[in-house]
Short mmCIF file of N, CA and C and ligand atoms in Angstrom, two decimals:
data_model
loop_
_atom_site.label_atom_id
_atom_site.label_comp_id
_atom_site.label_asym_id
_atom_site.label_seq_id
_atom_site.Cartn_x
_atom_site.Cartn_y
_atom_site.Cartn_z
N UNK A 1 106.46 80.43 108.81
CA UNK A 1 107.39 80.49 109.94
C UNK A 1 106.31 81.79 110.81
N UNK A 2 106.26 81.43 111.98
CA UNK A 2 104.92 81.78 112.57
C UNK A 2 105.36 83.50 112.75
N UNK A 3 103.92 84.68 112.85
CA UNK A 3 103.98 85.91 112.24
C UNK A 3 104.64 86.32 113.79
N UNK A 4 105.61 87.28 113.82
CA UNK A 4 106.10 87.88 115.09
C UNK A 4 105.23 88.60 116.07
N UNK A 5 103.82 89.20 115.20
CA UNK A 5 103.08 90.05 115.97
C UNK A 5 101.88 88.93 116.67
N UNK A 6 101.89 87.44 115.93
CA UNK A 6 101.00 86.76 116.70
C UNK A 6 101.00 85.02 116.27
N UNK A 7 102.45 85.10 116.96
CA UNK A 7 102.60 84.07 117.30
C UNK A 7 102.21 82.22 116.76
N UNK A 8 100.16 82.38 116.91
CA UNK A 8 99.55 81.39 116.19
C UNK A 8 99.01 82.18 115.50
N UNK A 9 99.34 82.98 114.37
CA UNK A 9 99.36 82.93 112.82
C UNK A 9 100.59 82.74 111.88
N UNK A 10 100.55 82.75 110.71
CA UNK A 10 101.40 82.41 110.11
C UNK A 10 101.76 83.42 109.43
N UNK A 11 103.16 83.90 109.30
CA UNK A 11 103.22 85.28 109.09
C UNK A 11 102.91 85.65 107.09
N UNK A 12 102.86 84.60 106.32
CA UNK A 12 102.33 84.64 105.53
C UNK A 12 100.66 84.88 105.16
N UNK A 13 99.61 84.72 106.47
CA UNK A 13 98.54 84.52 106.74
C UNK A 13 98.39 86.29 107.23
N UNK A 14 99.19 86.73 107.90
CA UNK A 14 99.17 88.34 108.31
C UNK A 14 99.93 89.20 107.93
N UNK A 15 101.26 89.60 108.85
CA UNK A 15 101.86 90.50 108.40
C UNK A 15 102.77 90.58 106.94
N UNK A 16 102.93 89.27 106.18
CA UNK A 16 103.13 89.33 105.13
C UNK A 16 102.29 90.35 103.82
N UNK A 17 101.31 89.89 104.28
CA UNK A 17 100.22 90.76 103.07
C UNK A 17 100.53 92.34 103.66
N UNK A 18 101.00 92.82 104.65
CA UNK A 18 100.99 94.11 104.66
C UNK A 18 102.33 94.58 104.16
N UNK A 19 103.27 93.52 104.31
CA UNK A 19 104.86 94.42 104.12
C UNK A 19 104.87 93.72 102.53
N UNK A 20 103.87 93.01 101.89
CA UNK A 20 104.13 92.94 100.17
C UNK A 20 103.39 94.46 99.68
N UNK A 21 102.14 94.49 100.15
CA UNK A 21 101.45 95.83 99.62
C UNK A 21 100.46 96.33 100.74
N UNK A 22 101.25 97.81 101.23
CA UNK A 22 100.22 98.31 102.74
C UNK A 22 98.68 98.19 102.39
N UNK A 23 98.83 98.48 101.13
CA UNK A 23 96.99 98.84 100.79
C UNK A 23 96.03 98.00 100.87
N UNK A 24 96.78 96.69 101.42
CA UNK A 24 95.58 95.58 102.52
C UNK A 24 95.25 95.31 103.07
N UNK A 25 96.48 96.70 104.00
CA UNK A 25 95.80 96.84 105.33
C UNK A 25 94.51 97.57 105.47
N UNK A 26 93.81 96.96 106.57
CA UNK A 26 92.21 96.99 106.74
C UNK A 26 92.04 98.31 107.93
N UNK A 27 92.52 98.08 108.94
CA UNK A 27 92.58 98.66 110.20
C UNK A 27 93.87 99.48 110.58
N UNK A 28 93.95 100.12 111.71
CA UNK A 28 95.09 100.28 112.26
C UNK A 28 95.40 99.83 112.72
N UNK A 29 95.20 99.13 113.65
CA UNK A 29 95.04 97.86 114.88
C UNK A 29 96.32 97.03 113.51
N UNK A 30 95.84 96.33 112.89
CA UNK A 30 96.78 95.82 111.95
C UNK A 30 98.13 96.58 111.21
N UNK A 31 97.87 97.58 111.01
CA UNK A 31 98.91 98.13 110.40
C UNK A 31 100.13 98.49 111.65
N UNK A 32 99.84 98.56 112.55
CA UNK A 32 100.44 98.44 114.04
C UNK A 32 101.23 96.85 114.30
N UNK A 33 100.18 96.38 113.94
CA UNK A 33 100.89 94.90 114.31
C UNK A 33 101.75 94.99 113.37
N UNK A 34 102.05 95.51 111.55
CA UNK A 34 102.63 94.83 110.72
C UNK A 34 103.92 95.86 111.03
N UNK A 35 103.63 96.93 111.06
CA UNK A 35 104.90 97.50 111.98
C UNK A 35 105.70 96.62 112.76
N UNK A 36 105.36 96.50 113.99
CA UNK A 36 105.87 95.68 114.96
C UNK A 36 106.86 94.66 114.50
N UNK A 37 106.21 93.84 113.14
CA UNK A 37 106.60 92.68 112.63
C UNK A 37 108.21 93.44 111.75
N UNK A 38 107.81 94.55 111.16
CA UNK A 38 108.88 94.48 110.52
C UNK A 38 109.72 95.41 111.50
N UNK A 39 109.55 95.72 112.80
CA UNK A 39 110.78 96.10 113.69
C UNK A 39 111.48 94.95 113.73
N UNK A 40 110.62 93.48 114.23
CA UNK A 40 111.42 92.36 114.51
C UNK A 40 112.17 91.81 113.38
N UNK A 41 112.10 92.00 111.75
CA UNK A 41 112.68 91.90 110.84
C UNK A 41 113.70 92.76 110.56
N UNK A 42 113.43 93.98 111.21
CA UNK A 42 114.21 95.43 110.16
C UNK A 42 113.92 95.77 108.76
N UNK A 43 112.74 95.37 108.67
CA UNK A 43 112.05 95.93 107.69
C UNK A 43 112.40 97.74 107.23
N UNK A 44 113.21 98.32 107.56
CA UNK A 44 113.06 99.46 107.99
C UNK A 44 112.43 100.16 106.64
N UNK A 45 112.40 99.73 105.27
CA UNK A 45 111.92 100.44 104.14
C UNK A 45 110.29 100.36 104.53
N UNK A 46 109.65 99.18 105.06
CA UNK A 46 108.40 99.39 105.36
C UNK A 46 108.24 99.98 106.05
N UNK A 47 108.88 100.52 107.26
CA UNK A 47 108.44 100.83 108.95
C UNK A 47 108.72 102.79 108.13
N UNK A 48 109.39 102.86 107.25
CA UNK A 48 109.78 104.62 106.26
C UNK A 48 107.88 104.19 105.76
N UNK A 49 107.99 103.38 105.52
CA UNK A 49 106.13 103.86 104.23
C UNK A 49 105.08 103.66 104.93
N UNK A 50 104.98 102.83 106.23
CA UNK A 50 104.10 103.00 106.92
C UNK A 50 104.09 104.19 107.73
N UNK A 51 104.98 105.45 107.26
CA UNK A 51 104.89 106.48 108.59
C UNK A 51 104.51 107.81 107.66
N UNK A 52 103.91 108.46 108.48
CA UNK A 52 103.02 109.66 108.06
C UNK A 52 104.08 110.07 107.51
N UNK A 53 103.93 111.18 106.52
CA UNK A 53 105.71 112.06 105.88
C UNK A 53 105.58 113.34 106.90
N UNK A 54 104.44 113.32 107.16
CA UNK A 54 104.63 114.66 108.34
C UNK A 54 105.78 114.46 109.74
N UNK A 55 106.08 113.57 109.66
CA UNK A 55 106.22 112.75 110.74
C UNK A 55 107.39 111.54 110.90
N UNK A 56 108.04 111.38 109.41
CA UNK A 56 108.43 110.24 109.14
C UNK A 56 110.62 110.75 109.68
N UNK A 57 110.45 109.61 110.11
CA UNK A 57 112.42 109.91 110.33
C UNK A 57 113.29 109.94 109.38
N UNK A 58 113.95 110.98 109.46
CA UNK A 58 115.26 111.13 108.29
C UNK A 58 115.96 109.80 108.38
N UNK A 59 116.86 109.95 107.32
CA UNK A 59 117.55 109.45 106.46
C UNK A 59 118.52 108.73 107.51
N UNK A 60 119.11 109.72 108.35
CA UNK A 60 120.30 109.23 109.28
C UNK A 60 119.52 108.56 110.59
N UNK A 61 118.09 109.79 110.87
CA UNK A 61 117.15 108.66 112.20
C UNK A 61 116.92 106.91 111.66
N UNK A 62 116.61 107.37 110.22
CA UNK A 62 116.59 105.62 110.14
C UNK A 62 117.33 104.75 109.73
N UNK A 63 119.00 104.82 109.74
CA UNK A 63 119.99 104.54 110.18
C UNK A 63 119.78 103.86 111.29
N UNK A 64 119.90 104.51 112.54
CA UNK A 64 119.70 104.66 113.68
C UNK A 64 118.84 103.39 114.36
N UNK A 65 117.40 103.91 113.21
CA UNK A 65 116.16 103.13 113.78
C UNK A 65 116.58 101.07 113.66
N UNK A 66 117.32 101.65 112.16
CA UNK A 66 117.75 100.11 111.46
C UNK A 66 118.71 98.98 112.92
N UNK A 67 119.73 100.16 113.57
CA UNK A 67 120.95 99.25 114.06
C UNK A 67 119.73 99.10 115.26
N UNK A 68 118.89 99.92 115.96
CA UNK A 68 118.84 99.85 117.07
C UNK A 68 117.73 98.26 117.34
N UNK A 69 116.99 98.32 116.28
CA UNK A 69 116.20 96.98 115.50
C UNK A 69 116.76 96.00 115.73
N UNK A 70 118.06 95.67 115.07
CA UNK A 70 118.61 95.07 115.25
C UNK A 70 119.29 94.67 116.12
N UNK A 71 119.60 95.44 116.87
CA UNK A 71 120.31 95.61 118.55
C UNK A 71 119.66 94.42 119.25
N UNK A 72 118.42 94.74 119.55
CA UNK A 72 117.58 94.11 120.28
C UNK A 72 116.87 92.42 120.08
N UNK A 73 116.66 91.93 121.09
CA UNK A 73 116.01 90.91 120.55
C UNK A 73 114.25 90.58 121.59
N UNK A 74 113.48 90.81 120.23
CA UNK A 74 111.78 91.41 120.09
C UNK A 74 111.30 90.57 121.11
N UNK A 75 110.46 90.43 122.30
CA UNK A 75 109.60 89.26 122.90
C UNK A 75 107.97 89.16 121.98
N UNK A 76 107.66 90.04 122.25
CA UNK A 76 106.22 89.48 122.27
C UNK A 76 105.48 90.94 122.15
N UNK A 77 104.31 91.22 121.36
CA UNK A 77 103.71 92.16 121.70
C UNK A 77 102.16 92.00 122.07
N UNK A 78 101.81 93.17 122.47
CA UNK A 78 100.76 92.89 123.29
C UNK A 78 100.00 93.92 122.54
N UNK A 79 98.79 93.82 122.51
CA UNK A 79 97.85 95.20 122.27
C UNK A 79 96.35 94.96 123.36
N UNK A 80 96.29 96.19 123.65
CA UNK A 80 95.89 96.09 124.58
C UNK A 80 94.96 96.73 124.78
N UNK A 81 94.13 98.12 123.12
CA UNK A 81 93.58 98.41 123.11
C UNK A 81 93.58 99.48 122.04
N UNK A 82 92.17 99.71 121.43
CA UNK A 82 91.86 100.24 120.30
C UNK A 82 90.65 101.40 120.57
N UNK A 83 90.09 102.43 119.05
CA UNK A 83 89.88 103.16 119.58
C UNK A 83 90.10 103.49 117.32
N UNK A 84 88.33 103.72 117.14
CA UNK A 84 88.23 103.88 115.44
C UNK A 84 89.32 103.13 115.29
N UNK A 85 89.68 103.61 113.63
CA UNK A 85 90.86 102.91 113.44
C UNK A 85 89.68 101.53 112.33
N UNK A 86 89.13 101.69 112.03
CA UNK A 86 88.45 100.43 111.32
C UNK A 86 88.54 100.88 110.01
N UNK A 87 87.56 100.36 109.13
CA UNK A 87 88.19 99.98 107.31
C UNK A 87 87.63 101.40 107.46
N UNK A 88 86.40 101.91 107.39
CA UNK A 88 85.94 103.34 107.39
C UNK A 88 86.24 104.63 108.02
N UNK A 89 87.04 104.14 109.18
CA UNK A 89 88.19 106.00 109.57
C UNK A 89 88.88 106.00 108.72
N UNK A 90 89.24 107.63 109.33
CA UNK A 90 90.29 107.81 109.12
C UNK A 90 91.68 108.36 109.95
N UNK A 91 90.94 107.68 111.18
CA UNK A 91 92.00 107.73 112.27
C UNK A 91 91.51 106.95 113.30
N UNK A 92 92.61 106.51 113.94
CA UNK A 92 92.83 105.60 114.85
C UNK A 92 93.56 105.85 116.22
N UNK A 93 93.23 104.93 117.25
CA UNK A 93 94.98 104.58 118.24
C UNK A 93 94.85 103.68 118.56
N UNK A 94 96.11 102.94 118.33
CA UNK A 94 96.10 101.54 119.34
C UNK A 94 97.01 101.60 120.45
N UNK A 95 96.67 101.21 121.28
CA UNK A 95 97.30 101.61 122.84
C UNK A 95 98.22 100.18 122.32
N UNK A 96 99.54 99.88 123.39
CA UNK A 96 100.10 98.51 123.04
C UNK A 96 101.43 98.43 123.83
N UNK A 97 101.80 97.23 124.45
CA UNK A 97 102.99 96.77 124.85
C UNK A 97 103.91 96.04 123.82
N UNK A 98 105.08 96.54 123.62
CA UNK A 98 105.98 95.91 122.51
C UNK A 98 106.98 95.20 123.65
N UNK A 99 107.61 94.18 123.80
CA UNK A 99 108.48 93.67 124.79
C UNK A 99 109.99 93.39 124.18
N UNK A 100 110.68 93.57 124.15
CA UNK A 100 112.16 92.91 123.99
C UNK A 100 113.06 93.27 124.76
N UNK A 101 114.36 92.25 125.32
CA UNK A 101 115.54 92.23 125.37
C UNK A 101 116.54 93.06 125.10
N UNK A 102 117.02 94.65 125.99
CA UNK A 102 118.00 94.85 125.49
C UNK A 102 119.61 95.12 126.67
N UNK A 103 120.57 94.46 126.17
CA UNK A 103 121.38 94.91 126.85
C UNK A 103 121.08 93.47 128.34
N UNK A 104 120.29 92.46 127.74
CA UNK A 104 120.08 91.25 129.29
C UNK A 104 119.47 91.50 129.79
N UNK A 105 118.53 93.20 129.91
CA UNK A 105 117.12 93.03 130.41
C UNK A 105 116.23 93.41 129.61
N UNK A 106 115.32 92.78 130.14
CA UNK A 106 113.28 92.98 129.34
C UNK A 106 113.05 94.68 129.44
N UNK A 107 112.71 94.94 128.54
CA UNK A 107 112.60 96.11 128.47
C UNK A 107 111.05 96.56 127.37
N UNK A 108 109.94 97.48 127.82
CA UNK A 108 108.91 97.49 127.41
C UNK A 108 108.44 98.58 126.46
N UNK A 109 108.17 98.62 125.67
CA UNK A 109 107.56 99.71 125.02
C UNK A 109 105.71 100.05 125.03
N UNK A 110 105.75 101.17 126.53
CA UNK A 110 103.95 101.45 126.53
C UNK A 110 103.50 102.65 125.50
N UNK A 111 103.23 102.35 124.75
CA UNK A 111 102.39 103.50 123.65
C UNK A 111 100.94 103.59 123.04
N UNK A 112 100.56 104.71 123.44
CA UNK A 112 98.87 105.04 122.43
C UNK A 112 99.36 105.40 121.54
N UNK A 113 98.84 105.39 120.76
CA UNK A 113 99.87 105.85 118.63
C UNK A 113 98.89 106.42 118.34
N UNK A 114 98.87 107.77 117.43
CA UNK A 114 98.07 108.02 117.07
C UNK A 114 97.97 107.40 115.19
N UNK A 115 97.34 106.95 114.47
CA UNK A 115 97.42 106.37 113.59
C UNK A 115 96.13 107.42 112.65
N UNK A 116 96.82 107.13 110.96
CA UNK A 116 95.92 108.18 110.34
C UNK A 116 95.98 107.55 108.62
N UNK A 117 94.78 107.82 108.01
CA UNK A 117 95.24 107.45 106.42
C UNK A 117 96.36 108.49 105.59
N UNK A 118 96.68 108.21 104.82
CA UNK A 118 97.58 109.53 104.24
C UNK A 118 97.30 108.61 102.49
N UNK A 119 97.76 109.26 101.04
CA UNK A 119 97.43 108.33 100.10
C UNK A 119 96.71 106.72 100.24
N UNK A 120 95.66 107.14 100.68
CA UNK A 120 94.74 105.74 101.50
C UNK A 120 94.80 104.80 101.39
N UNK A 121 96.04 105.04 102.68
CA UNK A 121 96.41 103.82 103.46
C UNK A 121 96.61 104.12 104.81
N UNK A 122 96.86 102.74 105.61
CA UNK A 122 96.51 103.51 107.33
C UNK A 122 98.25 104.18 107.33
N UNK A 123 98.38 104.78 108.10
CA UNK A 123 99.93 105.00 108.69
C UNK A 123 99.98 105.77 110.07
N UNK A 124 101.31 105.05 110.81
CA UNK A 124 101.97 106.05 111.54
C UNK A 124 101.91 106.94 111.86
N UNK A 125 101.26 107.94 112.79
CA UNK A 125 101.24 109.23 112.73
C UNK A 125 102.69 109.34 114.10
N UNK A 126 101.88 109.59 115.67
CA UNK A 126 102.54 109.26 116.56
C UNK A 126 102.67 109.03 117.74
N UNK A 127 103.08 109.27 119.12
CA UNK A 127 102.38 109.02 120.11
C UNK A 127 102.13 109.76 120.54
N UNK A 128 100.89 109.16 121.26
CA UNK A 128 100.18 110.34 122.61
C UNK A 128 100.15 109.61 123.68
N UNK A 129 100.28 110.76 124.95
CA UNK A 129 100.63 110.19 126.52
C UNK A 129 98.42 110.00 127.07
ZN1 LIG B 201 100.90 89.60 112.09
#
């Protein structure tokens, strides 16, 4: 199967590695891509694991996120810009657009996300405007 984050690459060569072991993720962009794929696959445990502990959703929110992720039809991910977030950085940002169908209409999440390292791997911190 092709990877949800990039249809020209196999899932097994892309986000599956992250989903199996988050420590294999080298860049903030790769972490962001693996989170998009986890949304597509409704892999809520990975979404929690890849979230900074200070901003991690509660158990109740987790259920809502799972329900929502399953209710929409994901279309594609576009990564627009990145700053820092390399293997040697502790922080980074990724600007992206995630397209999905909800209630028969195309929606887009356009976000500039902050990523940082926690427990020696990349995690999602929050969104900035
Ligand atoms: Zn991927």
